[in-house]
Amino acid sequence: MKIVVDGYGGDNAPYEIVKGAVQAVNQDKDLEVIITGNEEALKHIIAEFYSGARITIVDAPEVITCEEVPTIAIRRKKNSSLVKALTILKEKDVDGFVSAGSTGAVLAGGIFTLGRLNGVKRPALAPVLPTMKGGNVMLIDCGANIECKVEHLVQFAIMGICYMQAVYAIANPKVGLLSNGAENEKGSDLIRTTNSSLRAMDINFAGNVEARDIVSGDYDVIVADGFNGNIALKSAEGTANMVFAALKEEIGKSFKAKIGALLMKSSFKALKKRLDYTEYGGAAFLGVLKPLIKTHGSTKAKSIAASILQAKKMAESGITAKLDKQLKKYFGNE
Amino acid sequence: MKIVVDGYGGDNAPYEIVKGAVQAVNQDKDLEVIITGNEEALKHIIAEFYSGARITIVDAPEVITCEEVPTIAIRRKKNSSLVKALTILKEKDVDGFVSAGSTGAVLAGGIFTLGRLNGVKRPALAPVLPTMKGGNVMLIDCGANIECKVEHLVQFAIMGICYMQAVYAIANPKVGLLSNGAENEKGSDLIRTTNSSLRAMDINFAGNVEARDIVSGDYDVIVADGFNGNIALKSAEGTANMVFAALKEEIGKSFKAKIGALLMKSSFKALKKRLDYTEYGGAAFLGVLKPLIKTHGSTKAKSIAASILQAKKMAESGITAKLDKQLKKYFGNE
């Protein structure tokens, strides 16, 4: 399997990207990685860590930044690490893609450079989060589609189900619809109509879900428009950060607590690892022609490696063919 | 000051409500509390804790439950603890109101039984949350108004500013608009137009805020429609619950960590207290004719007491007159 990685995307590019790619090929002997970006610089970094043949470079001297307008940047900067990587993904025998770059540019590139699956109205960005019961839940969409219609949310449900079946081997994923209350009549017009549509479908739909219960472990897929999914995801991030910061402050106030914290060091470490979903990879952009992972901009080597292995796992699961089949089944590829 | 309390609202009514009222009058010698509900039952409970004259009862034999349709329930059950309390608030020399009952019924009652301030299009439910810097931030609206227009969000901003000035003595509250990105052009049409409107106003508007930064401590007021605000608030709640549950699990895995946790007991307690915003009271329903506090349905005595004192503080701050003045200034009480 071959995964192409945008070598100049993210705050810690290219150093951490290369390091992550090396970790990934060391972890998986069946993996090859192509990194795009400034050839000389990349060569130099790779030489530090790796001498094998399973990492190759494709020169791409331009860089797309977070400040650029995504649709313009991907049209104009054909020699950027991002567009080059997407072009390789589309045209060559390559199985998946990873970038930690500008979210807008990655998504726009995914749609315009790579292309959508037949019948997909709106590809969706979907991270998989840890739950209270130790399992996982997919939140789809978390920011790609700010204004959605019922038909978009319904497709998100089908794509989420398909992903959790193919990649997580969950036979009959349970779907919840993000709303301001669990009752069917709660929510905006959009949510109420989507609720009716999902209830009428042959899927395991459990109705509306309050944001409090996203991570309860009672659901495998949570459907939301990109605006609300983004708010739910980032509110969770902000809260987790606040809890850890406040805990640190409280510990600092007492000598006894400091000793206690030392004894708990490995528990805290395990806790952080368990809650930090970026440890496990990135968000899949579902509905495009090949596996595409967007990881956090501040991501480091470990999470780049996890994202590369996640893209490989997606490819191995045959997710794209399965998505195509499910979309045909439910929407007849209109 | 006199505060009227819905004696039969919430999961722990009437026992915890009465207990909370007793705690409040014991904490504040200038406070009188009226409790509505089944007279005999309330008398019996009060006798357990209190023999003074500053708690009185008004008989209200009916109860409105969370299962009832709010607008119908408040019209039909004139003798319910909720409607009776709101009627007393409106007609008598009473300064504020507290209920832990059905959110829908409390809000509908606030609008139809008590009534709106002149010029208020949509009263809004607004909790005050703890921040990372140890301060507070008001999230307005968190669930009263599911579908909003620009003019509603703009009024929420003015009401939030007014509250943080009057009750928290913040001279020039900094306002953020909840969106999926900090840039002005981010968000739905509603958010982008609201952003322009707020920028054009004579207020301390800091632009869009991602949900991650609600509790950063950089803002005093976060404006959102009720759907988005609800998702942000409940996602935060769910995350905090998950962090504590996961921490408990991790501690359970190691003897060393258990000893550590014992040493940290008071730090954990302080942390929980600091993060549990219901400890400090409830959410103000801003834009109605008198101070109205809705507390969490699962609330206990301590938080009922805090809510009663919060209602008193609101009344003392002259918030209603100040709101009226500000609404006139900005909207001319159209």
Short mmCIF file of N, CA, C and O in Angstrom, two decimals, chain B residues 6-64:
data_model
loop_
_atom_site.label_atom_id
_atom_site.label_comp_id
_atom_site.label_asym_id
_atom_site.label_seq_id
_atom_site.Cartn_x
_atom_site.Cartn_y
_atom_site.Cartn_z
N ASP B 6 -40.32 28.14 42.94
CA ASP B 6 -41.21 27.06 42.50
C ASP B 6 -40.85 25.81 43.31
O ASP B 6 -39.86 25.15 43.04
N GLY B 7 -41.69 25.48 44.30
CA GLY B 7 -41.37 24.41 45.24
C GLY B 7 -41.44 23.00 44.66
O GLY B 7 -40.89 22.06 45.21
N TYR B 8 -42.10 22.87 43.52
CA TYR B 8 -42.27 21.54 42.92
C TYR B 8 -41.64 21.41 41.54
O TYR B 8 -42.08 20.63 40.70
N GLY B 9 -40.58 22.18 41.28
CA GLY B 9 -39.85 22.07 40.01
C GLY B 9 -38.57 21.28 40.22
O GLY B 9 -37.86 21.50 41.20
N GLY B 10 -38.25 20.36 39.31
CA GLY B 10 -36.97 19.65 39.37
C GLY B 10 -37.09 18.25 39.94
O GLY B 10 -38.08 17.89 40.56
N ASP B 11 -36.03 17.48 39.72
CA ASP B 11 -36.02 16.06 40.11
C ASP B 11 -36.04 15.86 41.62
O ASP B 11 -36.46 14.81 42.10
N ASN B 12 -35.54 16.83 42.37
CA ASN B 12 -35.41 16.65 43.81
C ASN B 12 -36.38 17.51 44.62
O ASN B 12 -36.15 17.78 45.79
N ALA B 13 -37.46 17.93 43.94
CA ALA B 13 -38.48 18.74 44.61
C ALA B 13 -39.42 17.81 45.37
O ALA B 13 -39.62 16.67 44.97
N PRO B 14 -40.02 18.28 46.47
CA PRO B 14 -39.82 19.61 47.07
C PRO B 14 -38.72 19.65 48.12
O PRO B 14 -38.32 20.72 48.55
N TYR B 15 -38.20 18.47 48.51
CA TYR B 15 -37.29 18.42 49.66
C TYR B 15 -36.06 19.31 49.50
O TYR B 15 -35.78 20.16 50.35
N GLU B 16 -35.33 19.13 48.38
CA GLU B 16 -34.09 19.89 48.19
C GLU B 16 -34.36 21.39 47.96
O GLU B 16 -33.53 22.23 48.28
N ILE B 17 -35.53 21.66 47.39
CA ILE B 17 -35.88 23.07 47.15
C ILE B 17 -36.05 23.79 48.49
O ILE B 17 -35.48 24.87 48.72
N VAL B 18 -36.80 23.15 49.39
CA VAL B 18 -37.02 23.75 50.71
C VAL B 18 -35.69 23.90 51.45
O VAL B 18 -35.38 24.95 52.01
N LYS B 19 -34.91 22.83 51.41
CA LYS B 19 -33.61 22.85 52.09
C LYS B 19 -32.74 24.00 51.55
O LYS B 19 -32.08 24.71 52.31
N GLY B 20 -32.78 24.19 50.23
CA GLY B 20 -32.02 25.27 49.60
C GLY B 20 -32.52 26.63 50.04
O GLY B 20 -31.72 27.55 50.31
N ALA B 21 -33.84 26.77 50.15
CA ALA B 21 -34.42 28.05 50.58
C ALA B 21 -33.98 28.37 52.00
O ALA B 21 -33.63 29.52 52.32
N VAL B 22 -33.95 27.34 52.85
CA VAL B 22 -33.53 27.54 54.24
C VAL B 22 -32.07 27.97 54.28
O VAL B 22 -31.69 28.92 54.97
N GLN B 23 -31.22 27.30 53.48
CA GLN B 23 -29.80 27.68 53.42
C GLN B 23 -29.66 29.14 52.98
O GLN B 23 -28.85 29.89 53.53
N ALA B 24 -30.48 29.54 52.01
CA ALA B 24 -30.38 30.92 51.50
C ALA B 24 -30.77 31.94 52.56
O ALA B 24 -30.05 32.92 52.77
N VAL B 25 -31.89 31.73 53.25
CA VAL B 25 -32.29 32.73 54.27
C VAL B 25 -31.31 32.73 55.44
O VAL B 25 -31.10 33.78 56.07
N ASN B 26 -30.68 31.59 55.71
CA ASN B 26 -29.67 31.56 56.78
C ASN B 26 -28.41 32.32 56.36
O ASN B 26 -27.71 32.87 57.20
N GLN B 27 -28.14 32.34 55.07
CA GLN B 27 -26.94 33.03 54.57
C GLN B 27 -27.16 34.53 54.42
O GLN B 27 -26.20 35.30 54.42
N ASP B 28 -28.39 34.94 54.27
CA ASP B 28 -28.67 36.34 53.97
C ASP B 28 -29.85 36.84 54.80
O ASP B 28 -30.99 36.46 54.57
N LYS B 29 -29.55 37.72 55.73
CA LYS B 29 -30.57 38.18 56.69
C LYS B 29 -31.60 39.12 56.06
O LYS B 29 -32.64 39.39 56.65
N ASP B 30 -31.29 39.63 54.88
CA ASP B 30 -32.22 40.56 54.22
C ASP B 30 -33.12 39.85 53.22
O ASP B 30 -33.76 40.50 52.39
N LEU B 31 -33.14 38.55 53.29
CA LEU B 31 -33.85 37.78 52.27
C LEU B 31 -35.12 37.15 52.83
O LEU B 31 -35.13 36.62 53.93
N GLU B 32 -36.20 37.27 52.03
CA GLU B 32 -37.41 36.51 52.33
C GLU B 32 -37.71 35.62 51.14
O GLU B 32 -37.51 36.02 50.00
N VAL B 33 -38.19 34.40 51.44
CA VAL B 33 -38.49 33.47 50.36
C VAL B 33 -39.95 33.00 50.45
O VAL B 33 -40.44 32.68 51.54
N ILE B 34 -40.62 33.01 49.32
CA ILE B 34 -41.96 32.44 49.22
C ILE B 34 -41.83 31.15 48.42
O ILE B 34 -41.22 31.15 47.34
N ILE B 35 -42.36 30.05 48.95
CA ILE B 35 -42.30 28.78 48.21
C ILE B 35 -43.72 28.38 47.80
O ILE B 35 -44.64 28.42 48.63
N THR B 36 -43.88 28.02 46.54
CA THR B 36 -45.21 27.58 46.08
C THR B 36 -45.25 26.06 45.98
O THR B 36 -44.24 25.42 45.68
N GLY B 37 -46.42 25.49 46.24
CA GLY B 37 -46.57 24.04 46.14
C GLY B 37 -47.59 23.53 47.13
O GLY B 37 -48.31 24.33 47.75
N ASN B 38 -47.66 22.23 47.27
CA ASN B 38 -48.58 21.60 48.22
C ASN B 38 -48.31 22.09 49.64
O ASN B 38 -47.26 21.80 50.22
N GLU B 39 -49.25 22.83 50.20
CA GLU B 39 -49.03 23.54 51.46
C GLU B 39 -48.66 22.60 52.61
O GLU B 39 -47.70 22.85 53.35
N GLU B 40 -49.42 21.53 52.73
CA GLU B 40 -49.20 20.60 53.85
C GLU B 40 -47.81 19.98 53.78
O GLU B 40 -47.07 19.95 54.77
N ALA B 41 -47.46 19.50 52.58
CA ALA B 41 -46.16 18.84 52.41
C ALA B 41 -45.01 19.82 52.67
O ALA B 41 -44.04 19.50 53.37
N LEU B 42 -45.14 21.04 52.14
CA LEU B 42 -44.08 22.04 52.31
C LEU B 42 -43.92 22.41 53.79
O LEU B 42 -42.80 22.51 54.30
N LYS B 43 -45.05 22.62 54.48
CA LYS B 43 -45.03 22.96 55.91
C LYS B 43 -44.24 21.92 56.69
O LYS B 43 -43.41 22.24 57.53
N HIS B 44 -44.54 20.69 56.37
CA HIS B 44 -43.92 19.56 57.03
C HIS B 44 -42.39 19.57 56.86
O HIS B 44 -41.65 19.37 57.81
N ILE B 45 -41.95 19.82 55.63
CA ILE B 45 -40.50 19.82 55.38
C ILE B 45 -39.84 21.04 56.03
O ILE B 45 -38.78 20.93 56.65
N ILE B 46 -40.47 22.20 55.90
CA ILE B 46 -39.88 23.42 56.48
C ILE B 46 -39.69 23.24 57.99
O ILE B 46 -38.64 23.61 58.54
N ALA B 47 -40.70 22.62 58.63
CA ALA B 47 -40.64 22.42 60.09
C ALA B 47 -39.38 21.66 60.51
O ALA B 47 -38.86 21.85 61.61
N GLU B 48 -38.88 20.85 59.62
CA GLU B 48 -37.66 20.07 59.89
C GLU B 48 -36.44 20.95 60.06
O GLU B 48 -35.51 20.63 60.79
N PHE B 49 -36.40 22.07 59.29
CA PHE B 49 -35.17 22.86 59.21
C PHE B 49 -35.26 24.29 59.75
O PHE B 49 -34.25 24.91 60.01
N TYR B 50 -36.47 24.82 59.82
CA TYR B 50 -36.57 26.28 59.97
C TYR B 50 -37.82 26.66 60.74
O TYR B 50 -38.90 26.11 60.51
N SER B 51 -37.66 27.64 61.64
CA SER B 51 -38.82 28.05 62.44
C SER B 51 -39.07 29.55 62.34
O SER B 51 -39.93 30.10 63.01
N GLY B 52 -38.26 30.26 61.53
CA GLY B 52 -38.37 31.71 61.41
C GLY B 52 -39.57 32.15 60.58
O GLY B 52 -40.40 31.33 60.17
N ALA B 53 -39.61 33.46 60.32
CA ALA B 53 -40.76 34.01 59.59
C ALA B 53 -40.41 34.40 58.16
O ALA B 53 -41.25 34.92 57.43
N ARG B 54 -39.15 34.17 57.78
CA ARG B 54 -38.75 34.66 56.46
C ARG B 54 -38.98 33.66 55.32
O ARG B 54 -38.62 33.93 54.18
N ILE B 55 -39.55 32.52 55.64
CA ILE B 55 -40.00 31.62 54.57
C ILE B 55 -41.50 31.44 54.71
O ILE B 55 -42.00 31.09 55.78
N THR B 56 -42.23 31.74 53.65
CA THR B 56 -43.68 31.55 53.67
C THR B 56 -44.09 30.64 52.52
O THR B 56 -43.32 30.43 51.58
N ILE B 57 -45.32 30.13 52.65
CA ILE B 57 -45.79 29.17 51.64
C ILE B 57 -47.04 29.73 50.96
O ILE B 57 -47.88 30.36 51.61
N VAL B 58 -47.14 29.52 49.66
CA VAL B 58 -48.40 29.79 48.97
C VAL B 58 -48.86 28.47 48.36
O VAL B 58 -48.10 27.83 47.62
N ASP B 59 -50.06 28.07 48.71
CA ASP B 59 -50.56 26.76 48.27
C ASP B 59 -50.75 26.72 46.75
O ASP B 59 -51.32 27.64 46.14
N ALA B 60 -50.24 25.67 46.13
CA ALA B 60 -50.38 25.46 44.68
C ALA B 60 -50.35 23.95 44.47
O ALA B 60 -49.28 23.36 44.37
N PRO B 61 -51.53 23.34 44.44
CA PRO B 61 -51.59 21.87 44.46
C PRO B 61 -51.13 21.18 43.18
O PRO B 61 -50.74 20.02 43.21
N GLU B 62 -51.14 21.88 42.03
CA GLU B 62 -50.79 21.20 40.78
C GLU B 62 -49.27 21.24 40.50
O GLU B 62 -48.58 22.10 41.00
N VAL B 63 -48.84 20.28 39.65
CA VAL B 63 -47.43 20.23 39.26
C VAL B 63 -47.34 20.13 37.74
O VAL B 63 -48.10 19.38 37.12
N ILE B 64 -46.45 20.90 37.13
CA ILE B 64 -46.19 20.77 35.69
C ILE B 64 -44.95 19.88 35.52
O ILE B 64 -43.91 20.14 36.12
#
